[in-house]
Short mmCIF file of C-alpha atoms in Angstrom, two decimals:
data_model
loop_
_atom_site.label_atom_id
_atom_site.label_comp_id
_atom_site.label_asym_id
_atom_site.label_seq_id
_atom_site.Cartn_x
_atom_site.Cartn_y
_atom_site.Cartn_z
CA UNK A 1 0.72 25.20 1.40
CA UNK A 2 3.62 23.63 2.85
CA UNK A 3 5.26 20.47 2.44
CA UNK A 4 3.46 19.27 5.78
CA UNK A 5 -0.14 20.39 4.46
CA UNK A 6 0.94 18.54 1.19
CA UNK A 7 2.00 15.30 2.58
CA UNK A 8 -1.64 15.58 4.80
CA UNK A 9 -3.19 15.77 1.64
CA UNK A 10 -1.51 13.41 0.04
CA UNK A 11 -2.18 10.95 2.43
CA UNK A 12 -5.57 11.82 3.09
CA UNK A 13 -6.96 12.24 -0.52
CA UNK A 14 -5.18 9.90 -2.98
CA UNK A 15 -6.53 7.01 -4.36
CA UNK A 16 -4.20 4.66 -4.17
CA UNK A 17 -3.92 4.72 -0.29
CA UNK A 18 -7.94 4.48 -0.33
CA UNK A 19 -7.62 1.28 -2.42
CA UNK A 20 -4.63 -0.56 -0.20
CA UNK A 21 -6.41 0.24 2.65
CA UNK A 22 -9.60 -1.14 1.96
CA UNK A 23 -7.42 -4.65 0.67
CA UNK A 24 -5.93 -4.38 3.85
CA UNK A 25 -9.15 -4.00 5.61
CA UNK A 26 -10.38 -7.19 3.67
CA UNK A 27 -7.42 -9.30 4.68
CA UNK A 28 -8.33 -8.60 8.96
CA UNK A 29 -11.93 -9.71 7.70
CA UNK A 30 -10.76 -13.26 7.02
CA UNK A 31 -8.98 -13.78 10.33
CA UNK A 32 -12.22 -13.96 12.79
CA UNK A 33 -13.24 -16.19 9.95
CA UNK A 34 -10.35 -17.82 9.86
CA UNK A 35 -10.63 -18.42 13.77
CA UNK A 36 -14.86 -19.53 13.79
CA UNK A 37 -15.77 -22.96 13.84
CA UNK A 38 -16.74 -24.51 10.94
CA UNK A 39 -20.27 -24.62 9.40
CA UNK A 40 -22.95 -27.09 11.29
CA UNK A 41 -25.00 -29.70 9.78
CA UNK A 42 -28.99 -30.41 10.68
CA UNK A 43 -30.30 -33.01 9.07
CA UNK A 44 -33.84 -35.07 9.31
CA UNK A 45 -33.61 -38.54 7.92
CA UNK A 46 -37.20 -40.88 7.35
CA UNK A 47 -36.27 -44.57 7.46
CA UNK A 48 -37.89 -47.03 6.96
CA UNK A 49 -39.94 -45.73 3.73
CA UNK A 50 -42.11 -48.15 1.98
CA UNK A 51 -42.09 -48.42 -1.78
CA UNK A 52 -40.72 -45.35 -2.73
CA UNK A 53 -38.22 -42.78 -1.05
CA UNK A 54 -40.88 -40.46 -1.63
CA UNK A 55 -43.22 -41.94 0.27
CA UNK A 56 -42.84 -39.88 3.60
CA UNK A 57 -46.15 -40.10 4.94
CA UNK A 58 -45.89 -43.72 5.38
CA UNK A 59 -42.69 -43.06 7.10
CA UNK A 60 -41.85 -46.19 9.95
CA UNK A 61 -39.00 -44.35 11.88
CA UNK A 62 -37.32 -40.91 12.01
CA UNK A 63 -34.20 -38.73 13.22
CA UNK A 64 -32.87 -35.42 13.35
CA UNK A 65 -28.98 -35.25 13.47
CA UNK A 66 -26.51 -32.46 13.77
CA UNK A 67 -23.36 -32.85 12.47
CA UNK A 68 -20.30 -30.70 13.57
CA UNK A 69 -16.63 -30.64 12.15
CA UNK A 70 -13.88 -29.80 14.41
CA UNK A 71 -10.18 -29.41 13.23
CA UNK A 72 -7.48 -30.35 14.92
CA UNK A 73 -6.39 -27.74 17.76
CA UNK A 74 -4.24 -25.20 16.70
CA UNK A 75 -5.11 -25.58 12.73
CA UNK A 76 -7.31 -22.69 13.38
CA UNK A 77 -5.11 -20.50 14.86
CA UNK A 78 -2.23 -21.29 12.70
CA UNK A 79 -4.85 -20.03 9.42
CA UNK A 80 -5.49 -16.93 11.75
CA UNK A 81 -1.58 -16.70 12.11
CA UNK A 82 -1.32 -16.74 8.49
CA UNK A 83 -3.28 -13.87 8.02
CA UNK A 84 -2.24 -11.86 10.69
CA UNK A 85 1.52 -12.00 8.75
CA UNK A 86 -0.39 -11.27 5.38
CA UNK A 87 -2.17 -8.19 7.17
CA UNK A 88 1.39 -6.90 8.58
CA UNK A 89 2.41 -7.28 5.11
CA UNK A 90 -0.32 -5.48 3.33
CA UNK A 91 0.72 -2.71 6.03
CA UNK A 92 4.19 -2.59 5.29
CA UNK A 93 3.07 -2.18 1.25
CA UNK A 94 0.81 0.22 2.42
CA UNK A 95 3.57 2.28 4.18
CA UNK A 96 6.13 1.72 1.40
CA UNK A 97 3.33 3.18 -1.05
CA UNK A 98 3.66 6.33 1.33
CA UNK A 99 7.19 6.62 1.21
CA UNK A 100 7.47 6.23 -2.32
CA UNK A 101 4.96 8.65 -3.23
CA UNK A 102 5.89 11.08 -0.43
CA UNK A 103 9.80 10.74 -2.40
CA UNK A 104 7.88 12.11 -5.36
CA UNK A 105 5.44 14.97 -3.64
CA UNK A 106 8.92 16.44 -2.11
CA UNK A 107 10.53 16.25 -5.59
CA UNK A 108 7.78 18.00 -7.25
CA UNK A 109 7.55 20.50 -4.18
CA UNK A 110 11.77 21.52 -4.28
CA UNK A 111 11.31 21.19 -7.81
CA UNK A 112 8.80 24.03 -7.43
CA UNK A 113 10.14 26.07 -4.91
CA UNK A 114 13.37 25.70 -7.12
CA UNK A 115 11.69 27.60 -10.27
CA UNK A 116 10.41 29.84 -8.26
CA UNK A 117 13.77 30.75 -7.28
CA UNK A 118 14.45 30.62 -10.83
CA UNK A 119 11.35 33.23 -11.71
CA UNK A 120 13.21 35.81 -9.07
CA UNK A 121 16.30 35.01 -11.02
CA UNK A 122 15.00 36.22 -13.88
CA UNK A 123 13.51 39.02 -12.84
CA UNK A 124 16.77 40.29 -11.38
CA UNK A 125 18.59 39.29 -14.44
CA UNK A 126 15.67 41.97 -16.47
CA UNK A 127 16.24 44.55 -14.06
CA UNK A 128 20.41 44.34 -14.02
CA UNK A 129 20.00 44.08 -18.22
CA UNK A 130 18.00 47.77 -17.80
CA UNK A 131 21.03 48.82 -15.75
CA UNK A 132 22.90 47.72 -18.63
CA UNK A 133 20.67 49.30 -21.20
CA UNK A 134 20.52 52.68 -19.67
CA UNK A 135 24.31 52.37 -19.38
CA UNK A 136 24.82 51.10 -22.99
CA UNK A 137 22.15 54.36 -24.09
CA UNK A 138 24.25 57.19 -22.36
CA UNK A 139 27.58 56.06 -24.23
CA UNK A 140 25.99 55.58 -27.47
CA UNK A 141 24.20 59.57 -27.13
CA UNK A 142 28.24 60.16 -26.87
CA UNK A 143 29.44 58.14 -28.74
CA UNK A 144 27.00 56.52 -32.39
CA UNK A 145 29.25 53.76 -32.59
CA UNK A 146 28.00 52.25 -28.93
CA UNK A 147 24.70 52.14 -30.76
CA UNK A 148 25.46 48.25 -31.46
CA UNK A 149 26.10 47.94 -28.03
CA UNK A 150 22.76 48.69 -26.78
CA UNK A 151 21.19 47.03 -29.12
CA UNK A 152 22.45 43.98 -28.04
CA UNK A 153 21.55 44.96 -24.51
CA UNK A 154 18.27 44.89 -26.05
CA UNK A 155 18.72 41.11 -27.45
CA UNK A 156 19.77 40.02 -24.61
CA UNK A 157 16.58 42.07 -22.67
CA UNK A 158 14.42 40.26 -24.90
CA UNK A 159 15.88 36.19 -24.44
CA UNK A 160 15.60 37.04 -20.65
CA UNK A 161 12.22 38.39 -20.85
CA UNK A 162 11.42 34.56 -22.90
CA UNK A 163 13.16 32.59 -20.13
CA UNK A 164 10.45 34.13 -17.93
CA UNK A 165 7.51 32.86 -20.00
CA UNK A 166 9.07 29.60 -19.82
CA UNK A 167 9.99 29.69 -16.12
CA UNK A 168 6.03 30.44 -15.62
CA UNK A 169 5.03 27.33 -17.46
CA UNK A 170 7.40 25.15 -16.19
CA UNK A 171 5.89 26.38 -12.90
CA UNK A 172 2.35 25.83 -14.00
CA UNK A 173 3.03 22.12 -14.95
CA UNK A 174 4.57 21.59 -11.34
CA UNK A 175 1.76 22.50 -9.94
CA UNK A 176 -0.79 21.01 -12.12
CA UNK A 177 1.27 17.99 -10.91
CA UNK A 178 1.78 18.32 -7.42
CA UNK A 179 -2.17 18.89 -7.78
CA UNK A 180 -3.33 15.46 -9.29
CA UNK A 181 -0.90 13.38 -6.64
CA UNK A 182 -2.70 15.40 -3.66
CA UNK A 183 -5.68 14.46 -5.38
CA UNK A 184 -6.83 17.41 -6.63
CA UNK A 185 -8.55 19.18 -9.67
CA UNK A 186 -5.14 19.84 -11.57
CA UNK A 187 -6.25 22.75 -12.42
CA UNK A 188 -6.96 24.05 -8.85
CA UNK A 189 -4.60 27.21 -8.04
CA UNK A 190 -1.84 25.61 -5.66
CA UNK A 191 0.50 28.13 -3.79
CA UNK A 192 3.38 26.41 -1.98
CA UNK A 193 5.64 27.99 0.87
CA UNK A 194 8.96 27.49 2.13
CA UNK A 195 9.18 25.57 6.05
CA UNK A 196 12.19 26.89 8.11
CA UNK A 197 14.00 24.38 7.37
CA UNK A 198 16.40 22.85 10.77
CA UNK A 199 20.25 23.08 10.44
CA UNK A 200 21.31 19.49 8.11
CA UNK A 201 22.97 17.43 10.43
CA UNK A 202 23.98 14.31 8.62
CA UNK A 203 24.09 11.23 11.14
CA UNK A 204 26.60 8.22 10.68
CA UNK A 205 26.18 6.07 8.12
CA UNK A 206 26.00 2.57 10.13
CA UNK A 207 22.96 4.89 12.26
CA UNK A 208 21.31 5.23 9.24
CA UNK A 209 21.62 1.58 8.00
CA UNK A 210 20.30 0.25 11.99
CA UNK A 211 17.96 2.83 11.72
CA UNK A 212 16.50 1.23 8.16
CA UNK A 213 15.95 -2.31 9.79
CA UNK A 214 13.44 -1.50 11.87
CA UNK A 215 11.51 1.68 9.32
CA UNK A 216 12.31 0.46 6.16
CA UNK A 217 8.76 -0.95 4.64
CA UNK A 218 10.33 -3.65 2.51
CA UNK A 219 12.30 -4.83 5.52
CA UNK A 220 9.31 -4.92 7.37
CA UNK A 221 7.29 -6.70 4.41
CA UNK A 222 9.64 -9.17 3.79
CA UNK A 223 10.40 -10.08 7.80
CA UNK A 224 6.03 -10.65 7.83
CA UNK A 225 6.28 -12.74 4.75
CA UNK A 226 9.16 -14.81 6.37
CA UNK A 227 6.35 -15.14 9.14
CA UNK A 228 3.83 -16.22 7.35
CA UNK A 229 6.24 -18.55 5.82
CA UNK A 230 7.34 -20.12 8.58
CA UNK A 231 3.61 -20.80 10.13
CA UNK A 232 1.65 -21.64 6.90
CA UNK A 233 4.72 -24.44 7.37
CA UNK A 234 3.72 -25.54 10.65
CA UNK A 235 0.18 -25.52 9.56
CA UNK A 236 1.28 -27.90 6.36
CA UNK A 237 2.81 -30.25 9.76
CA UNK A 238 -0.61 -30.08 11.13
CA UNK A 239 -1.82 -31.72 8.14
CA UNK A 240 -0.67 -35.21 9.30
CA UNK A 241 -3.22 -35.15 12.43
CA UNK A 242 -6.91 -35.68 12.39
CA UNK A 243 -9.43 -33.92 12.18
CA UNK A 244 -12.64 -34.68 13.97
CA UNK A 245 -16.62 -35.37 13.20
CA UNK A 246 -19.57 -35.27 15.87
CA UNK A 247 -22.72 -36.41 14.98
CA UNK A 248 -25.56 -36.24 17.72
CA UNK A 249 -28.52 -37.53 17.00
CA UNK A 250 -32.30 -38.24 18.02
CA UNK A 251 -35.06 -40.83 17.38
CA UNK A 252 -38.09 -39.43 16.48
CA UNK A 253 -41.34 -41.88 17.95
CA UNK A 254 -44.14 -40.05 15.77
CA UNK A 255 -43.07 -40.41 12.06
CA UNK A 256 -42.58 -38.32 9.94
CA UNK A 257 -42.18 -35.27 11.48
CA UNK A 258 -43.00 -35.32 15.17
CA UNK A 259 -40.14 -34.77 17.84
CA UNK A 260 -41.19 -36.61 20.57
CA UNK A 261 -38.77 -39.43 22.09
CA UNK A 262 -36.50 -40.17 24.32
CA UNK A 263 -33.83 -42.09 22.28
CA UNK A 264 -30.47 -40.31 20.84
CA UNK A 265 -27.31 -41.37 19.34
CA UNK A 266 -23.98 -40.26 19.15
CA UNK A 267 -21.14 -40.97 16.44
CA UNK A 268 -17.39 -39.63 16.35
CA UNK A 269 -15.53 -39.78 13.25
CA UNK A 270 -11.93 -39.13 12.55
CA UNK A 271 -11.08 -37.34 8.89
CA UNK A 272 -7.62 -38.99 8.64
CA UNK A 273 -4.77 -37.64 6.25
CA UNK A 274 -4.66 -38.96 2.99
CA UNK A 275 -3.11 -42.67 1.77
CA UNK A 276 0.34 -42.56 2.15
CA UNK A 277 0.42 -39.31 3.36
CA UNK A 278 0.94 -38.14 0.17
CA UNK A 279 -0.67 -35.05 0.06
CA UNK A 280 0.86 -34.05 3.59
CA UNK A 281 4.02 -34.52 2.77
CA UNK A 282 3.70 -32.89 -0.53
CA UNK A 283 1.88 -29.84 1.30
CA UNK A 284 4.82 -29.49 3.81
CA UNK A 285 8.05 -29.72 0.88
CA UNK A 286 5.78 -26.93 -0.44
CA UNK A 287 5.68 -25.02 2.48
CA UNK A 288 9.98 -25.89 3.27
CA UNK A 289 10.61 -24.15 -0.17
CA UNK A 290 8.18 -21.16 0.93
CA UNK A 291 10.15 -20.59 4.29
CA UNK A 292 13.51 -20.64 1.98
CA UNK A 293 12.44 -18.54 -0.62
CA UNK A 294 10.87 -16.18 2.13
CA UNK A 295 14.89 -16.28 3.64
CA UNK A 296 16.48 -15.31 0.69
CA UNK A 297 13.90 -12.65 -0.10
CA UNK A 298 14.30 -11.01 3.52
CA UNK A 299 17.92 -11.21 3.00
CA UNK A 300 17.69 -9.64 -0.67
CA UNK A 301 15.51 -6.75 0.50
CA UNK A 302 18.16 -5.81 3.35
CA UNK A 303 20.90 -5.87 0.99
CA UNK A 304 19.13 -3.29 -2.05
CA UNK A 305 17.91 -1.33 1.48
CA UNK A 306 21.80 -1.16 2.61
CA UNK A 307 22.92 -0.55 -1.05
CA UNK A 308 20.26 2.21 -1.72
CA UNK A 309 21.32 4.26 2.03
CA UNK A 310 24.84 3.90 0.97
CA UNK A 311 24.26 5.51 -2.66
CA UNK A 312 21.35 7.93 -1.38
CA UNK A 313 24.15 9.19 1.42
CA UNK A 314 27.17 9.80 -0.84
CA UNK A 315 24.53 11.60 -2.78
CA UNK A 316 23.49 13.50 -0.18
CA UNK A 317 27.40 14.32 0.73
CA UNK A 318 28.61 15.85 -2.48
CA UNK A 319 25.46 17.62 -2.68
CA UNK A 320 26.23 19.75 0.40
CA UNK A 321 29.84 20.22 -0.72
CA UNK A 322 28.84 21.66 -3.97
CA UNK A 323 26.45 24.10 -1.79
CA UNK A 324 29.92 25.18 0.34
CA UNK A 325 31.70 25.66 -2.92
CA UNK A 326 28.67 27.42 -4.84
CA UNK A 327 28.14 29.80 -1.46
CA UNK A 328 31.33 30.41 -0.05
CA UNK A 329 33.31 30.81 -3.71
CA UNK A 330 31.49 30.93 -6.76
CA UNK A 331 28.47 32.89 -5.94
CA UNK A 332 30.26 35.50 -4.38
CA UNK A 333 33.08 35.59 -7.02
CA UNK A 334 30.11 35.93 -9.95
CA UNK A 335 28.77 38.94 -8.26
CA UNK A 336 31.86 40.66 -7.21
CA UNK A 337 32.67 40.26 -11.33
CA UNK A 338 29.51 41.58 -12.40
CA UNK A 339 29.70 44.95 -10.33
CA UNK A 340 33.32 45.51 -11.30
CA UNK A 341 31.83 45.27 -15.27
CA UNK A 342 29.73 47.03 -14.55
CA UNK A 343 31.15 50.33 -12.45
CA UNK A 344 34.03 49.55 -15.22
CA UNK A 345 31.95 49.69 -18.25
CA UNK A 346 30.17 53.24 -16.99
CA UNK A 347 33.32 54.55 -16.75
CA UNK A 348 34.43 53.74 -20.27
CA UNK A 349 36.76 51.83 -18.96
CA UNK A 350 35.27 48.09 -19.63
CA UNK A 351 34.39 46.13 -22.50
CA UNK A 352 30.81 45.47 -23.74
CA UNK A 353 30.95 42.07 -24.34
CA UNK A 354 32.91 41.22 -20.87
CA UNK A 355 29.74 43.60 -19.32
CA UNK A 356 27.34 40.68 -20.90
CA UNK A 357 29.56 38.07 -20.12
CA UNK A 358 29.51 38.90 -16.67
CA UNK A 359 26.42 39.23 -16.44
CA UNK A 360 25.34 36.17 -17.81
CA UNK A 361 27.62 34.14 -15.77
CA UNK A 362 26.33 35.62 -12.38
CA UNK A 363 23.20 34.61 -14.09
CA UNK A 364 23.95 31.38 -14.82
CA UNK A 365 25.75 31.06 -11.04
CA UNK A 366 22.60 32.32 -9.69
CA UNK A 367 20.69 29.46 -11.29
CA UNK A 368 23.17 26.86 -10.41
CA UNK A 369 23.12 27.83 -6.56
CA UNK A 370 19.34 27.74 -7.03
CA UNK A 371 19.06 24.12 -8.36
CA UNK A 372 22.11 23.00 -5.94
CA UNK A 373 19.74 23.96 -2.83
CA UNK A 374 17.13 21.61 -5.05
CA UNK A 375 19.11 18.71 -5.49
CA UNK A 376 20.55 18.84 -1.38
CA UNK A 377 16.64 18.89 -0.13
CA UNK A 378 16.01 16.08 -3.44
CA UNK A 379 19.12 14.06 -1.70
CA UNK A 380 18.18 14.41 1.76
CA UNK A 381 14.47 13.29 0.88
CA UNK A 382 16.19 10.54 -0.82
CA UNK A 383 18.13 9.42 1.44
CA UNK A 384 14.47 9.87 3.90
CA UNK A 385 12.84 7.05 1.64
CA UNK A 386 15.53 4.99 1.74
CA UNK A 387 15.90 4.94 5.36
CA UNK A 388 11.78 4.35 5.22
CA UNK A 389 11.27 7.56 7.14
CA UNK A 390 8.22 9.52 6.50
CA UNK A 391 7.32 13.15 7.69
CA UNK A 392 6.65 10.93 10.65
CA UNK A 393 7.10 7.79 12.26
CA UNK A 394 4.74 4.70 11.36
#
């Protein structure tokens, strides 16, 4: 699979997006009710009843009334506001979910590729040591004393031989683990490929940073909270008008439960704010400190967002000069070294232990140039999530 097929699965499949989605889906619920008018009221009231309330039959005079609240205009939509900013919010979690766990499926997917690399290593590393071995057992038919030498040929045969076993299961567990955050049986077999990967070309630094303020989920979340913020405050201003009560009603002539009649009534009532004001006023010092805290929260969030580009591109920067270095001087040096041990050696005219030495150092080069390519893809997918940008645009 490649890292494309992964990140479909992982968006597709896991869990966690299934549940922020559906709490997402609840919040838009609420905002048609948010927007309907309230509840009505039908009522039937018997008056006059003589002796006892419970005397209906004997009922002297009847209505039926329907009572409807009304709020103030734009109370309603305000609410609905409200939770439109709490729904862009939920959004913006959901995305930053995705980026965060899409930072960890490309981790675990380098990480993979990057043993792999190491598994090849390995293997070259056993077929060089029978190079050496074969070398080591035509001196020693010449010469008993090389004997030693071959033996330790053999040693060091053997230790690479156990660095495969454990390449393998460090393999294994990457998998198993790439498995479960796909959503899969961790046990499923998982074979991952390598996407020709596009030439690195490293934009500015300030075109990363303008970049962030419109991709970056947190910036995003914290710009809809700041929203929300701001109108649950107008709403709290709202709270000082009135809201409004119609009652229509009509006058039944055939007590107790006959309709006909040709008599109605009508009464308006105004729900007024509370003594004082008190509770208004209260309500909108509550909502002031909201909007402020909401301020200093979007402008918190932009500053970590700046401070994690700036740290996630120097990063990314020494990363590819260590690649330069590791290509251009010590990878090529490493190897050069090892063939002149070598050719020198089969010629009786190297040393053993400089032979080994060699080899284990274009070994240990070999691994080092392997786990450098890791860490640039681990940086540039770093510096990805803290830009906010996914395999794709949101």
């Amino acid at each position: 699979m490649t890292l494309q097929m992964l990140a479909h699965e992982l968006r597709s499949r896991n869990l966690q997006f299934v549940q922020a989605e559906q709490e997402l889906q609840q919040i838009e619920a609420r905002i048609p009710q948010a927007l309907a008018w309230d509840q009505p009221m039908i009522g039937m009231e018997q008056t006059p009843v003589p002796r006892s309330p419970l005397n209906v039959n004997r009922s002297q005079g009847m209505s039926y009334r329907l009572t409807q609240t009304m709020s103030f205009p734009g109370k309603k939509r305000l609410a609905a506001d409200i939770l439109e900013a709490e729904a862009g919010s939920a959004g913006a979690q959901i995305y930053g979910l995705y980026i965060g766990l899409l930072a960890e499926l490309k981790r675990q997917y380098y990480q993979l590729l990057a043993l792999q690399q190491q598994a090849d290593i390995n293997r070259n590393t056993i077929e060089r040591l029978n190079q050496v071995k074969q070398v080591a057992k035509v001196r020693y038919a010449n010469n008993a004393a090389a004997f030693v030498e071959y033996m330790n040929a053999q040693v060091a045969h053997g230790s690479a031989e156990n660095d495969i076993y454990q390449t393998q299961r460090q393999i294994e567990q990457t998998q198993q683990g790439l498995n479960v955050l796909i959503g899969r049986d961790p046990s499923q077999p998982l074979a991952v490929t390598v996407e020709p990967l596009s030439p690195l070309e490293l934009a500015p630094l300030a075109e990363l940073t303008s970049q962030a303020q419109g991709l970056h989920p947190n910036v995003r979340d914290s710009a809809y909270r700041l929203q929300a913020a701001r109108k649950s405050l107008d709403l709290a201003k709202k709270a000082y008008y009135p809201d409004l009560q119609l009652i229509l009603t009509k006058h039944s002539n055939n007590p107790p439960y006959g309709l006909a009649g040709n008599e109605y009534g009508v009464e308006v009532d105004l729900i007024l704010p509370t003594w004082f004001f008190e509770r208004e006023k209260a309500g909108v010092s509550e909502a002031n400190a909201g909007v402020i805290s909401a301020q200093a929260g979007a402008e918190l969030a932009w500053r970590q967002v700046q401070l994690g580009i700036a740290n996630a591109y120097s990063q990314l920067q020494q990363a590819i000069k260590e690649k330069e270095l590791l290509q251009q001087r010590r990878l090529p040096e490493a190897q050069a070294a090892y063939r002149l041990a070598l050719n020198g050696y089969a010629n009786n005219a190297g040393d053993f232990n400089g032979l080994l030495l060699a080899q284990q150092n274009l070994r240990d080069t070999e691994l080092s140039a392997a786990w450098v390519d890791n860490a640039l893809h681990q940086a540039k997918a770093a510096l990805d999530a803290a830009i906010g940008q996914g395999m794709e645009s949101p």
